[in-house]
């Protein structure tokens, strides 16, 4: 029985806005691209475009072999979880599309897997080509597409890009690269040789594609499907697999000098409760900026007393929001320290969701919430701040504070998203890990940053100091 891989994506420039999808069918045994599909679909949401891409990819696979097994790979967490049956489908625009997708192949023949966006470049490029064509008042044309070649070039570039032993303090990927460099000095030469083979193959494929002029046939609903003829060279496949394996490596220990000196240690304190905390409402940097409740002030007192007994904190830095400055002030009084304010520690701006519960957001902004849960680049409704933007801000703040407090222990009083992001970056964990951490009000976490660039998570969500 043949096995196909279907990679699909969709996008909307406005959400809703001008939208398009792209999908590609790949032979699982050889890596050969068998078919491509793309279409500009007018004004639609991201999620609708993603579902349209899924349906088109499955149909293209079905035309090739209706008896094949199909493994669907998409970077849409929403579509993957819904089609796998783990999440309910409530939005009326997506229900018929999901039903349509489920009927192309018998259910036992199809499996679903979420992949990061960078691993879905081929389908992403096709979707963007379709949207670009729509902007010109045209439909996507297979003969003018460079998506397959661009994706091959990106794969070759990843194969060459063996991680170098450099990076900011606390960057887990850089720490892992240092360990791999210490283990094997011959890897760079191997990667360079693989890159040469990949580049030569890519160049040959590009020339063949340009001379052949493509070979598109119509495939229903305005989409086109094109036969492909790319078989990746063995060296390129091996190098790509090697980079994929290396990308998930955890920071190694024991490879640095015997004595790197005292690390910069961040004790991460989430602020005490506010009136919004027990109601589980979105409370970011763009809302009402609530003060601590009586419970929150008592929690801050307990934190201060516990840290004073330990006697290790040498400085206090707080987010500029009222609840963090109040918490920091109470704790600092116990420690006999002043409070410095750093804007980089502020909470994410949740836009129009500020003050709402998760359920209320789901009722009012279902599509935007779905996109936000699936994509770290997605912003909350009303031009809020994406998790990707928050991570960039926190990484810059981390680097600045590590340099300022080298060898010292500093208390950072911040919020849920920044603290989880400090931990995520230290672990080298993917963005979706933010949804898999529980962080209580007035909890303590700790990360140590060493001179060689490695980081060590030493404590997470400790609330023992709040117990009577």
Coordinates of C-alpha atoms in Angstrom, one line a residue, residues 34-284:
X34 CA 3.8 14.3 -6.4
X35 CA 1.3 17.1 -6.5
X36 CA 0.8 20.7 -5.5
X37 CA -2.5 22.6 -5.0
X38 CA -3.1 26.3 -4.3
X39 CA -6.0 28.7 -4.7
X40 CA -7.0 32.3 -3.8
X41 CA -10.4 32.0 -2.0
X42 CA -11.4 35.6 -1.5
X43 CA -12.1 37.1 1.9
X44 CA -11.9 34.4 4.7
X45 CA -10.3 33.7 8.0
X46 CA -7.0 31.9 8.7
X47 CA -8.8 28.8 10.0
X48 CA -11.1 28.6 7.0
X49 CA -8.1 28.9 4.6
X50 CA -6.3 26.2 6.5
X51 CA -9.2 23.8 6.3
X52 CA -9.6 24.5 2.5
X53 CA -5.9 23.7 2.1
X54 CA -6.4 20.4 4.0
X55 CA -9.4 19.4 1.8
X56 CA -7.4 20.3 -1.4
X57 CA -4.4 18.2 -0.3
X58 CA -6.5 15.2 0.6
X59 CA -8.4 15.4 -2.7
X60 CA -5.1 15.6 -4.6
X61 CA -3.8 12.5 -2.8
X62 CA -7.1 10.7 -3.4
X63 CA -6.7 11.4 -7.2
X64 CA -3.3 9.8 -7.1
X65 CA -4.3 6.7 -5.2
X66 CA -7.6 6.3 -3.2
X67 CA -6.2 3.2 -1.4
X68 CA -3.2 5.0 0.0
X69 CA -2.6 5.8 3.6
X70 CA -2.2 9.5 4.3
X71 CA -0.2 11.3 7.0
X72 CA -1.3 14.9 7.3
X73 CA 1.2 17.4 8.6
X74 CA 0.1 21.0 9.4
X75 CA 1.3 23.9 11.6
X76 CA -2.3 24.7 12.5
X77 CA -2.9 23.3 16.0
X78 CA -6.6 24.0 15.7
X79 CA -7.1 21.9 12.6
X80 CA -4.9 19.0 13.7
X81 CA -6.6 18.8 17.1
X82 CA -10.1 19.1 15.7
X83 CA -9.5 16.5 12.9
X84 CA -7.9 14.2 15.4
X85 CA -11.1 14.4 17.4
X86 CA -9.5 15.9 20.5
X87 CA -11.1 19.3 20.1
X88 CA -14.7 20.1 19.3
X89 CA -15.6 22.0 16.2
X90 CA -18.0 24.8 17.1
X91 CA -17.5 27.4 14.5
X92 CA -20.2 27.2 11.7
X93 CA -17.8 28.0 8.9
X94 CA -15.4 25.2 9.8
X95 CA -17.9 22.4 10.5
X96 CA -18.8 21.7 6.9
X97 CA -15.1 21.9 5.8
X98 CA -14.1 19.5 8.5
X99 CA -16.9 17.1 7.4
X100 CA -15.8 17.4 3.8
X101 CA -12.2 16.6 4.8
X102 CA -13.2 13.6 6.8
X103 CA -15.1 12.1 3.8
X104 CA -12.2 12.1 1.2
X105 CA -10.6 9.0 2.7
X106 CA -11.9 6.4 5.1
X107 CA -10.9 7.5 8.6
X108 CA -8.5 4.6 9.3
X109 CA -6.4 5.6 6.3
X110 CA -5.6 9.2 7.6
X111 CA -3.4 10.3 10.5
X112 CA -2.7 13.8 11.7
X113 CA 0.5 15.5 13.1
X114 CA 1.2 19.1 14.2
X115 CA 4.5 20.5 12.9
X116 CA 6.3 23.8 13.6
X117 CA 5.8 26.5 10.9
X118 CA 9.4 26.3 9.7
X119 CA 8.8 22.7 8.7
X120 CA 5.8 23.6 6.6
X121 CA 7.5 26.0 4.2
X122 CA 6.4 24.4 1.0
X123 CA 2.7 24.7 1.7
X124 CA 3.2 28.1 3.3
X125 CA 4.8 29.4 0.1
X126 CA 2.0 28.0 -2.0
X127 CA -0.6 29.8 0.1
X128 CA 1.3 33.0 -0.2
X129 CA 1.7 32.6 -4.0
X130 CA -2.1 32.1 -4.1
X131 CA -2.7 35.3 -2.1
X132 CA -0.3 37.3 -4.2
X133 CA -2.1 36.1 -7.4
X134 CA -5.4 37.1 -5.9
X135 CA -4.0 40.6 -5.2
X136 CA -3.2 40.8 -8.9
X137 CA -6.7 39.7 -9.8
X138 CA -5.5 36.3 -11.0
X139 CA -5.7 32.7 -9.8
X140 CA -2.6 30.7 -8.8
X141 CA -0.7 29.1 -11.8
X142 CA 1.4 26.0 -11.4
X143 CA 3.7 27.1 -14.3
X144 CA 4.7 30.2 -12.4
X145 CA 5.2 28.6 -9.0
X146 CA 8.6 28.5 -7.3
X147 CA 7.3 27.1 -4.0
X148 CA 8.9 23.7 -4.4
X149 CA 12.3 25.1 -5.4
X150 CA 12.2 27.7 -2.6
X151 CA 11.4 25.0 0.0
X152 CA 14.2 22.8 -1.3
X153 CA 16.6 25.8 -1.0
X154 CA 15.4 26.3 2.6
X155 CA 16.0 22.7 3.4
X156 CA 19.5 22.9 2.0
X157 CA 20.2 26.0 4.0
X158 CA 19.1 24.2 7.2
X159 CA 21.4 21.3 6.3
X160 CA 24.4 23.7 6.1
X161 CA 23.5 25.7 9.2
X162 CA 25.0 23.4 11.8
X163 CA 24.5 25.4 15.1
X164 CA 27.6 27.4 16.0
X165 CA 28.8 27.4 19.6
X166 CA 27.7 31.0 20.3
X167 CA 24.6 32.7 21.5
X168 CA 23.1 34.8 24.3
X169 CA 23.3 33.6 27.9
X170 CA 20.5 31.2 28.7
X171 CA 19.9 30.2 25.0
X172 CA 19.4 26.5 25.3
X173 CA 20.0 25.9 21.6
X174 CA 23.4 27.6 21.8
X175 CA 24.3 25.6 24.9
X176 CA 23.5 22.4 23.1
X177 CA 25.5 23.5 20.1
X178 CA 28.6 24.0 22.4
X179 CA 28.2 20.4 23.6
X180 CA 27.9 19.0 20.1
X181 CA 30.9 21.0 19.0
X182 CA 32.9 19.5 21.9
X183 CA 31.7 16.0 21.0
X184 CA 32.6 16.1 17.3
X185 CA 34.9 18.4 15.4
X186 CA 34.2 16.6 12.1
X187 CA 30.5 17.5 11.8
X188 CA 31.1 20.9 10.1
X189 CA 33.0 19.2 7.3
X190 CA 30.3 16.7 6.8
X191 CA 27.6 19.3 6.8
X192 CA 29.6 21.3 4.2
X193 CA 29.9 18.3 2.0
X194 CA 26.2 17.6 2.3
X195 CA 25.4 21.2 1.5
X196 CA 27.4 20.9 -1.7
X197 CA 25.4 17.9 -2.8
X198 CA 22.2 19.6 -1.9
X199 CA 23.1 22.8 -3.7
X200 CA 24.0 20.9 -6.9
X201 CA 20.8 19.0 -6.8
X202 CA 18.8 22.1 -6.2
X203 CA 20.5 23.9 -9.1
X204 CA 19.8 21.0 -11.5
X205 CA 16.1 20.8 -10.5
X206 CA 15.7 24.6 -11.0
X207 CA 17.1 24.3 -14.5
X208 CA 14.9 21.4 -15.4
X209 CA 11.8 23.2 -14.0
X210 CA 12.5 26.3 -16.0
X211 CA 13.0 24.5 -19.2
X212 CA 10.0 22.2 -18.9
X213 CA 7.6 25.1 -18.2
X214 CA 5.6 23.0 -15.7
X215 CA 2.7 20.8 -16.5
X216 CA -0.5 22.0 -14.7
X217 CA -3.9 20.5 -14.9
X218 CA -7.1 21.9 -13.4
X219 CA -8.2 20.3 -10.2
X220 CA -11.7 21.6 -9.3
X221 CA -12.9 24.7 -7.5
X222 CA -10.3 26.9 -9.3
X223 CA -7.3 25.0 -7.9
X224 CA -4.5 23.5 -9.9
X225 CA -2.4 20.4 -9.3
X226 CA 1.1 20.0 -10.7
X227 CA 3.1 16.9 -11.0
X228 CA 6.5 17.2 -9.3
X229 CA 9.8 15.4 -10.0
X230 CA 12.0 16.2 -7.0
X231 CA 13.8 13.4 -5.2
X232 CA 16.1 14.8 -2.6
X233 CA 19.7 13.6 -2.7
X234 CA 20.6 11.2 0.1
X235 CA 23.2 13.6 1.6
X236 CA 20.6 16.3 1.9
X237 CA 18.1 14.0 3.6
X238 CA 20.7 12.8 6.0
X239 CA 21.8 16.3 6.8
X240 CA 18.3 17.6 7.3
X241 CA 17.5 14.7 9.7
X242 CA 20.7 15.4 11.6
X243 CA 19.7 19.1 12.1
X244 CA 16.2 18.1 13.1
X245 CA 17.6 15.8 15.8
X246 CA 20.1 18.4 17.0
X247 CA 17.4 21.1 17.2
X248 CA 15.7 19.3 20.1
X249 CA 18.8 18.5 22.1
X250 CA 18.8 19.8 25.6
X251 CA 21.6 21.9 27.0
X252 CA 24.4 19.6 28.1
X253 CA 26.2 19.9 31.4
X254 CA 29.8 19.3 32.2
X255 CA 31.4 20.6 29.0
X256 CA 32.5 24.0 30.2
X257 CA 35.6 24.9 32.2
X258 CA 35.8 23.5 35.7
X259 CA 35.0 26.9 37.3
X260 CA 32.9 29.4 35.4
X261 CA 32.2 31.6 38.4
X262 CA 28.9 32.3 40.1
X263 CA 26.0 32.4 37.7
X264 CA 23.5 35.3 37.4
X265 CA 20.5 33.8 39.1
X266 CA 17.0 35.2 38.4
X267 CA 14.4 34.4 41.2
X268 CA 11.2 34.9 39.3
X269 CA 8.2 36.0 41.4
X270 CA 4.7 36.2 40.0
X271 CA 2.8 39.1 41.6
X272 CA 0.2 38.4 44.3
X273 CA -3.5 38.1 43.5
X274 CA -5.6 40.9 42.2
X275 CA -9.4 40.9 42.1
X276 CA -9.2 39.5 38.5
X277 CA -6.9 36.6 39.4
X278 CA -9.5 34.2 41.1
X279 CA -11.9 35.0 38.2
X280 CA -9.3 33.8 35.7
X281 CA -9.6 36.8 33.5
X282 CA -7.1 38.0 31.0
X283 CA -5.1 40.7 32.7
X284 CA -2.2 42.0 30.6

